[in-house]
Amino acid sequence: MNQENFLVVAALYKFVSLPDYNQLQAPLLNCCQLQDIKGTILLAPEGINGTIAGSRQGIDTVLAFLRHDSRFRDLEYKESYAELPPFERLKIRLKKEIVTLGIPEVNPNEKVGTYVTPQEWNDLISHPEVTVIDTRNDYEVTIGTFKGAENPQTQTFRDFPEYVEKHLDASKHKKVALFCTGGIRCEKASSYLLSQGFEEVYHLKGGILKYLEDVPQEESLWEGECFVFDERVAVSHGLKPGSHELCFCCGNPISDEDKSSSEYEAGISCPHCFHSLTPDKRKRQQEKWKQYQLTNSTNT
């Protein structure tokens, strides 16, 4: 792949105390606009989180701008490439949390689990005494996860504390390993588990994306593809674009197998939403799909 012809996609986050987070919005927005950067960045008292895309020079300029602030000097990010623009617009948003757990007193800036590098991850999760938990949402887990990992079947990250209360016990689960897409959810989840009395809590540094980037496929314990929150939908080993698409109706990732189902109709339904479509909703969806096709044919 000739990377010079592709857009750079940078996924970044850092938990760091930002009492002046609202004052960072305007200058960061201006910097991104000048470089024609698209994507979303969240700013909150607990830190920064975002995924942006643009030219090599543009991404480097924004990262240099951020790192000029001493609090972001060691900011790390995961880089991949996209042939087509993965985002349509730029958003710099102010939030209460950069990843919403709904428990403000959980602060990774004060207490966090043990970071585990991708190179060390296989040995950790292969240990029989380690409980491995995927902290992502159920629709993400269904298209890929680590071998032997538990799926909490959460609909949002806010559901994670309830899962812990019902299914985990600090006296029984002595060693817990957590992971997520880029590392942000599992890092905050590790802080939560420590606050609940769990003693040995580990989380994958850089998340699944860093693992897929660094660990050769022949050595990998990853099975399937990794859902990403942009137009690529999913990536595989080496961060190559995956095979999944999004259902136009419900937004769930769908595979080639899903599209061969009798419950799949392009733009109308997929196996995830077929049974929830009432006649009225189906009619509205058909009209929505018709308008979408008309708009796209006009633009092209």
PDB file of C-alpha atoms in Angstrom:
ATOM      1  CA  MET A   1       0.000   0.000   0.000  1.00  0.00           C
ATOM      2  CA  ASN A   2       1.361   3.419  -1.014  1.00  0.00           C
ATOM      3  CA  GLN A   3       0.601   5.392   2.141  1.00  0.00           C
ATOM      4  CA  GLU A   4       1.253   8.695   0.370  1.00  0.00           C
ATOM      5  CA  ASN A   5      -2.089   8.330  -1.415  1.00  0.00           C
ATOM      6  CA  PHE A   6      -4.044   7.651   1.775  1.00  0.00           C
ATOM      7  CA  LEU A   7      -5.426   9.828   4.559  1.00  0.00           C
ATOM      8  CA  VAL A   8      -3.914   9.380   8.000  1.00  0.00           C
ATOM      9  CA  VAL A   9      -6.372   8.361  10.753  1.00  0.00           C
ATOM     10  CA  ALA A  10      -5.177   9.107  14.295  1.00  0.00           C
ATOM     11  CA  ALA A  11      -6.989   7.695  17.350  1.00  0.00           C
ATOM     12  CA  LEU A  12      -5.809   9.394  20.537  1.00  0.00           C
ATOM     13  CA  TYR A  13      -6.686   9.810  24.184  1.00  0.00           C
ATOM     14  CA  LYS A  14      -5.111  10.663  27.501  1.00  0.00           C
ATOM     15  CA  PHE A  15      -6.456  10.823  31.025  1.00  0.00           C
ATOM     16  CA  VAL A  16      -4.986  14.017  32.464  1.00  0.00           C
ATOM     17  CA  SER A  17      -6.372  16.743  34.713  1.00  0.00           C
ATOM     18  CA  LEU A  18      -7.735  19.566  32.530  1.00  0.00           C
ATOM     19  CA  PRO A  19      -9.492  22.109  34.757  1.00  0.00           C
ATOM     20  CA  ASP A  20      -9.298  24.586  31.858  1.00  0.00           C
ATOM     21  CA  TYR A  21     -10.651  22.139  29.267  1.00  0.00           C
ATOM     22  CA  ASN A  22     -13.244  24.630  27.989  1.00  0.00           C
ATOM     23  CA  GLN A  23     -10.487  27.121  27.146  1.00  0.00           C
ATOM     24  CA  LEU A  24      -8.749  24.563  24.939  1.00  0.00           C
ATOM     25  CA  GLN A  25     -11.697  24.167  22.559  1.00  0.00           C
ATOM     26  CA  ALA A  26     -11.317  27.294  20.398  1.00  0.00           C
ATOM     27  CA  PRO A  27      -7.551  27.135  19.705  1.00  0.00           C
ATOM     28  CA  LEU A  28      -7.705  23.396  18.984  1.00  0.00           C
ATOM     29  CA  LEU A  29     -10.659  23.911  16.642  1.00  0.00           C
ATOM     30  CA  ASN A  30      -8.776  26.656  14.817  1.00  0.00           C
ATOM     31  CA  CYS A  31      -5.674  24.480  14.421  1.00  0.00           C
ATOM     32  CA  CYS A  32      -7.691  21.569  13.010  1.00  0.00           C
ATOM     33  CA  GLN A  33      -9.626  23.808  10.614  1.00  0.00           C
ATOM     34  CA  LEU A  34      -6.439  25.350   9.228  1.00  0.00           C
ATOM     35  CA  GLN A  35      -5.161  21.827   8.469  1.00  0.00           C
ATOM     36  CA  ASP A  36      -8.491  20.629   6.985  1.00  0.00           C
ATOM     37  CA  ILE A  37      -8.781  17.943   9.673  1.00  0.00           C
ATOM     38  CA  LYS A  38     -12.051  16.045  10.068  1.00  0.00           C
ATOM     39  CA  GLY A  39     -13.254  13.890  12.964  1.00  0.00           C
ATOM     40  CA  THR A  40     -14.245  14.331  16.610  1.00  0.00           C
ATOM     41  CA  ILE A  41     -12.258  15.317  19.695  1.00  0.00           C
ATOM     42  CA  LEU A  42     -13.760  15.334  23.199  1.00  0.00           C
ATOM     43  CA  LEU A  43     -12.406  17.535  25.978  1.00  0.00           C
ATOM     44  CA  ALA A  44     -13.381  17.033  29.633  1.00  0.00           C
ATOM     45  CA  PRO A  45     -11.946  17.722  33.093  1.00  0.00           C
ATOM     46  CA  GLU A  46     -10.496  14.168  33.032  1.00  0.00           C
ATOM     47  CA  GLY A  47      -8.668  14.459  29.688  1.00  0.00           C
ATOM     48  CA  ILE A  48      -8.880  14.239  25.896  1.00  0.00           C
ATOM     49  CA  ASN A  49     -10.266  11.603  23.528  1.00  0.00           C
ATOM     50  CA  GLY A  50     -10.761  11.575  19.785  1.00  0.00           C
ATOM     51  CA  THR A  51     -10.218  10.220  16.306  1.00  0.00           C
ATOM     52  CA  ILE A  52      -9.243  12.553  13.476  1.00  0.00           C
ATOM     53  CA  ALA A  53      -8.241  12.163   9.840  1.00  0.00           C
ATOM     54  CA  GLY A  54      -6.339  14.285   7.360  1.00  0.00           C
ATOM     55  CA  SER A  55      -3.097  14.635   5.455  1.00  0.00           C
ATOM     56  CA  ARG A  56       0.212  13.505   6.914  1.00  0.00           C
ATOM     57  CA  GLN A  57       1.253  17.121   7.411  1.00  0.00           C
ATOM     58  CA  GLY A  58      -2.112  18.055   8.895  1.00  0.00           C
ATOM     59  CA  ILE A  59      -2.126  15.271  11.488  1.00  0.00           C
ATOM     60  CA  ASP A  60       1.495  15.974  12.433  1.00  0.00           C
ATOM     61  CA  THR A  61       0.691  19.669  12.876  1.00  0.00           C
ATOM     62  CA  VAL A  62      -2.267  18.984  15.180  1.00  0.00           C
ATOM     63  CA  LEU A  63      -0.256  16.506  17.268  1.00  0.00           C
ATOM     64  CA  ALA A  64       2.593  19.030  17.565  1.00  0.00           C
ATOM     65  CA  PHE A  65       0.068  21.682  18.637  1.00  0.00           C
ATOM     66  CA  LEU A  66      -1.284  19.419  21.369  1.00  0.00           C
ATOM     67  CA  ARG A  67       2.151  18.342  22.582  1.00  0.00           C
ATOM     68  CA  HIS A  68       3.195  21.955  22.933  1.00  0.00           C
ATOM     69  CA  ASP A  69       1.020  21.821  26.071  1.00  0.00           C
ATOM     70  CA  SER A  70       3.190  20.048  28.657  1.00  0.00           C
ATOM     71  CA  ARG A  71       0.191  18.011  29.808  1.00  0.00           C
ATOM     72  CA  PHE A  72       0.047  16.333  26.385  1.00  0.00           C
ATOM     73  CA  ARG A  73       3.795  16.045  25.842  1.00  0.00           C
ATOM     74  CA  ASP A  74       3.704  12.247  26.068  1.00  0.00           C
ATOM     75  CA  LEU A  75       0.402  11.903  24.168  1.00  0.00           C
ATOM     76  CA  GLU A  76       0.305   8.619  22.283  1.00  0.00           C
ATOM     77  CA  TYR A  77      -1.919   7.714  19.374  1.00  0.00           C
ATOM     78  CA  LYS A  78      -2.797   4.827  17.072  1.00  0.00           C
ATOM     79  CA  GLU A  79      -2.329   5.487  13.384  1.00  0.00           C
ATOM     80  CA  SER A  80      -4.002   3.839  10.410  1.00  0.00           C
ATOM     81  CA  TYR A  81      -4.852   4.803   6.860  1.00  0.00           C
ATOM     82  CA  ALA A  82      -7.995   5.337   4.791  1.00  0.00           C
ATOM     83  CA  GLU A  83      -8.406   5.688   1.047  1.00  0.00           C
ATOM     84  CA  LEU A  84     -11.631   7.661   1.422  1.00  0.00           C
ATOM     85  CA  PRO A  85     -12.393  10.355   4.048  1.00  0.00           C
ATOM     86  CA  PRO A  86     -13.665   8.476   7.147  1.00  0.00           C
ATOM     87  CA  PHE A  87     -15.364  11.597   8.564  1.00  0.00           C
ATOM     88  CA  GLU A  88     -17.546  14.251   6.964  1.00  0.00           C
ATOM     89  CA  ARG A  89     -17.007  17.080   9.445  1.00  0.00           C
ATOM     90  CA  LEU A  90     -14.992  18.311  12.412  1.00  0.00           C
ATOM     91  CA  LYS A  91     -16.322  18.432  15.978  1.00  0.00           C
ATOM     92  CA  ILE A  92     -14.498  19.598  19.111  1.00  0.00           C
ATOM     93  CA  ARG A  93     -16.901  18.898  21.978  1.00  0.00           C
ATOM     94  CA  LEU A  94     -16.878  19.710  25.686  1.00  0.00           C
ATOM     95  CA  LYS A  95     -18.079  16.838  27.880  1.00  0.00           C
ATOM     96  CA  LYS A  96     -18.308  15.821  31.541  1.00  0.00           C
ATOM     97  CA  GLU A  97     -16.313  12.644  30.768  1.00  0.00           C
ATOM     98  CA  ILE A  98     -14.210  11.637  27.772  1.00  0.00           C
ATOM     99  CA  VAL A  99     -15.695   8.155  28.125  1.00  0.00           C
ATOM    100  CA  THR A 100     -18.984   7.914  29.993  1.00  0.00           C
ATOM    101  CA  LEU A 101     -19.099   5.494  32.910  1.00  0.00           C
ATOM    102  CA  GLY A 102     -21.511   7.676  34.869  1.00  0.00           C
ATOM    103  CA  ILE A 103     -19.563   7.508  38.131  1.00  0.00           C
ATOM    104  CA  PRO A 104     -17.680  10.810  38.489  1.00  0.00           C
ATOM    105  CA  GLU A 105     -15.566   9.669  41.439  1.00  0.00           C
ATOM    106  CA  VAL A 106     -13.820   7.052  39.258  1.00  0.00           C
ATOM    107  CA  ASN A 107     -10.661   8.870  38.197  1.00  0.00           C
ATOM    108  CA  PRO A 108      -7.902   7.131  36.199  1.00  0.00           C
ATOM    109  CA  ASN A 109      -5.697  10.138  36.937  1.00  0.00           C
ATOM    110  CA  GLU A 110      -5.622   9.008  40.582  1.00  0.00           C
ATOM    111  CA  LYS A 111      -5.769   5.199  40.345  1.00  0.00           C
ATOM    112  CA  VAL A 112      -5.416   2.842  37.404  1.00  0.00           C
ATOM    113  CA  GLY A 113      -4.600  -0.791  36.686  1.00  0.00           C
ATOM    114  CA  THR A 114      -1.342  -2.234  35.364  1.00  0.00           C
ATOM    115  CA  TYR A 115      -0.585  -1.487  31.722  1.00  0.00           C
ATOM    116  CA  VAL A 116       0.251  -4.536  29.609  1.00  0.00           C
ATOM    117  CA  THR A 117       1.955  -4.143  26.230  1.00  0.00           C
ATOM    118  CA  PRO A 118       0.704  -6.033  23.159  1.00  0.00           C
ATOM    119  CA  GLN A 119       3.871  -8.134  23.298  1.00  0.00           C
ATOM    120  CA  GLU A 120       3.067  -9.237  26.881  1.00  0.00           C
ATOM    121  CA  TRP A 121      -0.681  -9.652  26.379  1.00  0.00           C
ATOM    122  CA  ASN A 122      -0.735 -13.222  25.052  1.00  0.00           C
ATOM    123  CA  ASP A 123       1.115 -14.610  28.054  1.00  0.00           C
ATOM    124  CA  LEU A 124      -1.184 -12.790  30.479  1.00  0.00           C
ATOM    125  CA  ILE A 125      -4.520 -13.850  28.997  1.00  0.00           C
ATOM    126  CA  SER A 126      -3.334 -17.430  28.490  1.00  0.00           C
ATOM    127  CA  HIS A 127      -2.835 -17.851  32.237  1.00  0.00           C
ATOM    128  CA  PRO A 128      -5.645 -20.016  33.702  1.00  0.00           C
ATOM    129  CA  GLU A 129      -6.079 -17.776  36.784  1.00  0.00           C
ATOM    130  CA  VAL A 130      -6.728 -14.638  34.724  1.00  0.00           C
ATOM    131  CA  THR A 131     -10.295 -13.565  33.929  1.00  0.00           C
ATOM    132  CA  VAL A 132     -10.261 -11.775  30.564  1.00  0.00           C
ATOM    133  CA  ILE A 133     -13.069  -9.274  29.958  1.00  0.00           C
ATOM    134  CA  ASP A 134     -13.998  -7.365  26.808  1.00  0.00           C
ATOM    135  CA  THR A 135     -15.198  -3.940  28.001  1.00  0.00           C
ATOM    136  CA  ARG A 136     -16.756  -2.985  24.660  1.00  0.00           C
ATOM    137  CA  ASN A 137     -20.427  -3.046  23.738  1.00  0.00           C
ATOM    138  CA  ASP A 138     -22.122  -6.249  22.631  1.00  0.00           C
ATOM    139  CA  TYR A 139     -22.426  -5.296  18.940  1.00  0.00           C
ATOM    140  CA  GLU A 140     -18.651  -4.690  18.851  1.00  0.00           C
ATOM    141  CA  VAL A 141     -17.819  -7.985  20.515  1.00  0.00           C
ATOM    142  CA  THR A 142     -19.950 -10.034  18.127  1.00  0.00           C
ATOM    143  CA  ILE A 143     -17.663  -9.376  15.134  1.00  0.00           C
ATOM    144  CA  GLY A 144     -14.400 -10.116  16.950  1.00  0.00           C
ATOM    145  CA  THR A 145     -12.694 -10.543  20.323  1.00  0.00           C
ATOM    146  CA  PHE A 146      -9.797 -12.289  22.040  1.00  0.00           C
ATOM    147  CA  LYS A 147      -9.911 -16.042  22.393  1.00  0.00           C
ATOM    148  CA  GLY A 148     -11.492 -16.986  25.720  1.00  0.00           C
ATOM    149  CA  ALA A 149     -12.620 -13.467  26.636  1.00  0.00           C
ATOM    150  CA  GLU A 150     -15.890 -12.872  28.475  1.00  0.00           C
ATOM    151  CA  ASN A 151     -18.542 -10.705  26.827  1.00  0.00           C
ATOM    152  CA  PRO A 152     -20.420  -8.614  29.441  1.00  0.00           C
ATOM    153  CA  GLN A 153     -23.164  -8.050  26.804  1.00  0.00           C
ATOM    154  CA  THR A 154     -23.389  -4.374  27.663  1.00  0.00           C
ATOM    155  CA  GLN A 155     -25.279  -1.935  25.448  1.00  0.00           C
ATOM    156  CA  THR A 156     -23.254   1.065  26.639  1.00  0.00           C
ATOM    157  CA  PHE A 157     -20.181   1.551  28.819  1.00  0.00           C
ATOM    158  CA  ARG A 158     -22.532   2.815  31.551  1.00  0.00           C
ATOM    159  CA  ASP A 159     -23.718  -0.790  31.950  1.00  0.00           C
ATOM    160  CA  PHE A 160     -20.273  -2.033  33.003  1.00  0.00           C
ATOM    161  CA  PRO A 161     -20.672  -1.365  36.767  1.00  0.00           C
ATOM    162  CA  GLU A 162     -23.902  -3.417  36.793  1.00  0.00           C
ATOM    163  CA  TYR A 163     -22.097  -6.280  35.053  1.00  0.00           C
ATOM    164  CA  VAL A 164     -19.351  -6.161  37.691  1.00  0.00           C
ATOM    165  CA  GLU A 165     -21.893  -6.177  40.511  1.00  0.00           C
ATOM    166  CA  LYS A 166     -23.712  -9.226  39.132  1.00  0.00           C
ATOM    167  CA  HIS A 167     -20.889 -11.327  37.711  1.00  0.00           C
ATOM    168  CA  LEU A 168     -17.574 -10.490  39.355  1.00  0.00           C
ATOM    169  CA  ASP A 169     -16.367 -11.042  42.909  1.00  0.00           C
ATOM    170  CA  ALA A 170     -13.138  -9.508  44.199  1.00  0.00           C
ATOM    171  CA  SER A 171     -12.602 -12.492  46.527  1.00  0.00           C
ATOM    172  CA  LYS A 172     -12.866 -14.994  43.651  1.00  0.00           C
ATOM    173  CA  HIS A 173     -11.568 -13.124  40.615  1.00  0.00           C
ATOM    174  CA  LYS A 174      -8.067 -12.451  41.841  1.00  0.00           C
ATOM    175  CA  LYS A 175      -6.602 -11.440  38.475  1.00  0.00           C
ATOM    176  CA  VAL A 176      -8.614  -9.555  35.858  1.00  0.00           C
ATOM    177  CA  ALA A 177      -7.418  -8.452  32.418  1.00  0.00           C
ATOM    178  CA  LEU A 178      -9.431  -5.850  30.505  1.00  0.00           C
ATOM    179  CA  PHE A 179      -9.295  -4.636  26.913  1.00  0.00           C
ATOM    180  CA  CYS A 180     -11.146  -2.383  24.470  1.00  0.00           C
ATOM    181  CA  THR A 181     -10.659  -0.765  21.058  1.00  0.00           C
ATOM    182  CA  GLY A 182      -8.038   1.880  21.814  1.00  0.00           C
ATOM    183  CA  GLY A 183      -7.444   1.469  25.545  1.00  0.00           C
ATOM    184  CA  ILE A 184      -9.623   4.223  26.987  1.00  0.00           C
ATOM    185  CA  ARG A 185     -12.588   2.162  28.218  1.00  0.00           C
ATOM    186  CA  CYS A 186     -10.482  -0.611  29.719  1.00  0.00           C
ATOM    187  CA  GLU A 187      -8.256   1.949  31.431  1.00  0.00           C
ATOM    188  CA  LYS A 188     -11.257   3.590  33.106  1.00  0.00           C
ATOM    189  CA  ALA A 189     -12.777   0.186  33.854  1.00  0.00           C
ATOM    190  CA  SER A 190      -9.542  -0.814  35.600  1.00  0.00           C
ATOM    191  CA  SER A 191      -9.830   2.254  37.814  1.00  0.00           C
ATOM    192  CA  TYR A 192     -13.407   1.281  38.657  1.00  0.00           C
ATOM    193  CA  LEU A 193     -12.475  -2.310  39.554  1.00  0.00           C
ATOM    194  CA  LEU A 194      -9.696  -1.096  41.840  1.00  0.00           C
ATOM    195  CA  SER A 195     -12.213   1.167  43.583  1.00  0.00           C
ATOM    196  CA  GLN A 196     -14.395  -1.922  44.140  1.00  0.00           C
ATOM    197  CA  GLY A 197     -11.663  -3.861  45.925  1.00  0.00           C
ATOM    198  CA  PHE A 198     -10.175  -5.906  43.067  1.00  0.00           C
ATOM    199  CA  GLU A 199      -6.456  -6.193  43.696  1.00  0.00           C
ATOM    200  CA  GLU A 200      -4.775  -7.327  40.466  1.00  0.00           C
ATOM    201  CA  VAL A 201      -6.237  -5.517  37.480  1.00  0.00           C
ATOM    202  CA  TYR A 202      -4.514  -5.320  34.096  1.00  0.00           C
ATOM    203  CA  HIS A 203      -5.440  -3.582  30.861  1.00  0.00           C
ATOM    204  CA  LEU A 204      -4.113  -3.703  27.299  1.00  0.00           C
ATOM    205  CA  LYS A 205      -2.028  -0.620  26.565  1.00  0.00           C
ATOM    206  CA  GLY A 206      -3.092   0.904  23.270  1.00  0.00           C
ATOM    207  CA  GLY A 207      -6.055  -1.422  23.059  1.00  0.00           C
ATOM    208  CA  ILE A 208      -6.941  -3.854  20.295  1.00  0.00           C
ATOM    209  CA  LEU A 209      -5.768  -1.450  17.603  1.00  0.00           C
ATOM    210  CA  LYS A 210      -2.222  -1.384  18.948  1.00  0.00           C
ATOM    211  CA  TYR A 211      -2.269  -5.174  19.361  1.00  0.00           C
ATOM    212  CA  LEU A 212      -3.397  -5.711  15.759  1.00  0.00           C
ATOM    213  CA  GLU A 213      -0.712  -3.298  14.610  1.00  0.00           C
ATOM    214  CA  ASP A 214       2.175  -4.808  16.585  1.00  0.00           C
ATOM    215  CA  VAL A 215       1.486  -8.535  16.943  1.00  0.00           C
ATOM    216  CA  PRO A 216       2.019 -10.729  13.835  1.00  0.00           C
ATOM    217  CA  GLN A 217      -1.123 -12.533  12.699  1.00  0.00           C
ATOM    218  CA  GLU A 218       0.493 -15.943  13.111  1.00  0.00           C
ATOM    219  CA  GLU A 219       1.099 -15.182  16.817  1.00  0.00           C
ATOM    220  CA  SER A 220      -2.219 -13.464  17.437  1.00  0.00           C
ATOM    221  CA  LEU A 221      -4.954 -14.612  19.829  1.00  0.00           C
ATOM    222  CA  TRP A 222      -7.416 -12.186  18.243  1.00  0.00           C
ATOM    223  CA  GLU A 223     -10.364 -13.764  16.429  1.00  0.00           C
ATOM    224  CA  GLY A 224     -12.427 -11.847  13.854  1.00  0.00           C
ATOM    225  CA  GLU A 225     -12.352  -8.119  13.129  1.00  0.00           C
ATOM    226  CA  CYS A 226     -12.302  -5.019  15.313  1.00  0.00           C
ATOM    227  CA  PHE A 227     -15.157  -2.528  15.064  1.00  0.00           C
ATOM    228  CA  VAL A 228     -14.037   1.095  14.639  1.00  0.00           C
ATOM    229  CA  PHE A 229     -16.133   4.237  14.890  1.00  0.00           C
ATOM    230  CA  ASP A 230     -15.604   5.631  11.404  1.00  0.00           C
ATOM    231  CA  GLU A 231     -16.434   4.864   7.784  1.00  0.00           C
ATOM    232  CA  ARG A 232     -14.075   1.849   7.729  1.00  0.00           C
ATOM    233  CA  VAL A 233     -16.498   0.046  10.116  1.00  0.00           C
ATOM    234  CA  ALA A 234     -13.927  -2.635  11.023  1.00  0.00           C
ATOM    235  CA  VAL A 235     -10.227  -3.448  10.711  1.00  0.00           C
ATOM    236  CA  SER A 236      -8.250  -6.686  10.818  1.00  0.00           C
ATOM    237  CA  HIS A 237      -4.627  -7.619  11.497  1.00  0.00           C
ATOM    238  CA  GLY A 238      -2.180  -4.964  10.411  1.00  0.00           C
ATOM    239  CA  LEU A 239      -5.106  -2.489  10.676  1.00  0.00           C
ATOM    240  CA  LYS A 240      -6.211  -3.434   7.182  1.00  0.00           C
ATOM    241  CA  PRO A 241      -9.851  -2.548   6.334  1.00  0.00           C
ATOM    242  CA  GLY A 242     -12.242  -5.301   7.370  1.00  0.00           C
ATOM    243  CA  SER A 243     -15.185  -6.861   5.550  1.00  0.00           C
ATOM    244  CA  HIS A 244     -18.076  -5.490   7.633  1.00  0.00           C
ATOM    245  CA  GLU A 245     -20.538  -2.772   6.670  1.00  0.00           C
ATOM    246  CA  LEU A 246     -23.146  -0.902   8.696  1.00  0.00           C
ATOM    247  CA  CYS A 247     -26.840  -1.642   8.402  1.00  0.00           C
ATOM    248  CA  PHE A 248     -28.493   1.496   7.023  1.00  0.00           C
ATOM    249  CA  CYS A 249     -31.493   0.904   9.279  1.00  0.00           C
ATOM    250  CA  CYS A 250     -30.099   0.014  12.720  1.00  0.00           C
ATOM    251  CA  GLY A 251     -26.394   0.868  12.422  1.00  0.00           C
ATOM    252  CA  ASN A 252     -25.159  -2.568  13.517  1.00  0.00           C
ATOM    253  CA  PRO A 253     -22.110  -4.037  11.753  1.00  0.00           C
ATOM    254  CA  ILE A 254     -23.140  -6.684   9.226  1.00  0.00           C
ATOM    255  CA  SER A 255     -21.050  -9.407   7.603  1.00  0.00           C
ATOM    256  CA  ASP A 256     -21.287 -11.078   4.202  1.00  0.00           C
ATOM    257  CA  GLU A 257     -23.130 -13.894   5.991  1.00  0.00           C
ATOM    258  CA  ASP A 258     -25.663 -11.396   7.365  1.00  0.00           C
ATOM    259  CA  LYS A 259     -26.230 -10.044   3.846  1.00  0.00           C
ATOM    260  CA  SER A 260     -26.976 -13.524   2.539  1.00  0.00           C
ATOM    261  CA  SER A 261     -29.772 -13.917   5.113  1.00  0.00           C
ATOM    262  CA  SER A 262     -33.426 -13.754   4.053  1.00  0.00           C
ATOM    263  CA  GLU A 263     -33.811 -11.092   6.769  1.00  0.00           C
ATOM    264  CA  TYR A 264     -31.429  -8.747   4.966  1.00  0.00           C
ATOM    265  CA  GLU A 265     -32.707  -6.153   2.525  1.00  0.00           C
ATOM    266  CA  ALA A 266     -30.309  -3.419   1.457  1.00  0.00           C
ATOM    267  CA  GLY A 267     -31.188  -0.142   3.163  1.00  0.00           C
ATOM    268  CA  ILE A 268     -34.210  -1.665   4.906  1.00  0.00           C
ATOM    269  CA  SER A 269     -33.279  -4.401   7.392  1.00  0.00           C
ATOM    270  CA  CYS A 270     -30.699  -6.922   8.588  1.00  0.00           C
ATOM    271  CA  PRO A 271     -30.825  -9.913  10.975  1.00  0.00           C
ATOM    272  CA  HIS A 272     -30.267  -7.502  13.892  1.00  0.00           C
ATOM    273  CA  CYS A 273     -33.350  -5.343  13.247  1.00  0.00           C
ATOM    274  CA  PHE A 274     -35.625  -7.418  10.998  1.00  0.00           C
ATOM    275  CA  HIS A 275     -37.938  -8.566  13.798  1.00  0.00           C
ATOM    276  CA  SER A 276     -38.332  -5.075  15.272  1.00  0.00           C
ATOM    277  CA  LEU A 277     -39.620  -3.562  12.013  1.00  0.00           C
ATOM    278  CA  THR A 278     -43.342  -2.883  12.143  1.00  0.00           C
ATOM    279  CA  PRO A 279     -45.146  -2.302   8.823  1.00  0.00           C
ATOM    280  CA  ASP A 280     -45.150   1.463   9.470  1.00  0.00           C
ATOM    281  CA  LYS A 281     -41.476   1.522  10.377  1.00  0.00           C
ATOM    282  CA  ARG A 282     -40.607  -0.535   7.302  1.00  0.00           C
ATOM    283  CA  LYS A 283     -42.497   1.920   5.105  1.00  0.00           C
ATOM    284  CA  ARG A 284     -40.652   4.872   6.658  1.00  0.00           C
ATOM    285  CA  GLN A 285     -37.329   3.075   6.218  1.00  0.00           C
ATOM    286  CA  GLN A 286     -38.085   2.385   2.557  1.00  0.00           C
ATOM    287  CA  GLU A 287     -38.749   6.082   2.006  1.00  0.00           C
ATOM    288  CA  LYS A 288     -35.580   7.028   3.888  1.00  0.00           C
ATOM    289  CA  TRP A 289     -33.521   4.626   1.766  1.00  0.00           C
ATOM    290  CA  LYS A 290     -35.122   5.958  -1.416  1.00  0.00           C
ATOM    291  CA  GLN A 291     -34.217   9.532  -0.469  1.00  0.00           C
ATOM    292  CA  TYR A 292     -30.673   8.481   0.430  1.00  0.00           C
ATOM    293  CA  GLN A 293     -30.165   6.820  -2.958  1.00  0.00           C
ATOM    294  CA  LEU A 294     -31.637   9.833  -4.757  1.00  0.00           C
ATOM    295  CA  THR A 295     -29.323  12.226  -2.896  1.00  0.00           C
ATOM    296  CA  ASN A 296     -26.253  10.134  -3.612  1.00  0.00           C
ATOM    297  CA  SER A 297     -27.070   9.709  -7.292  1.00  0.00           C
ATOM    298  CA  THR A 298     -27.504  13.496  -7.559  1.00  0.00           C
ATOM    299  CA  ASN A 299     -24.149  14.153  -5.840  1.00  0.00           C
ATOM    300  CA  THR A 300     -22.341  11.789  -8.173  1.00  0.00           C
TER     301      THR A 300
END
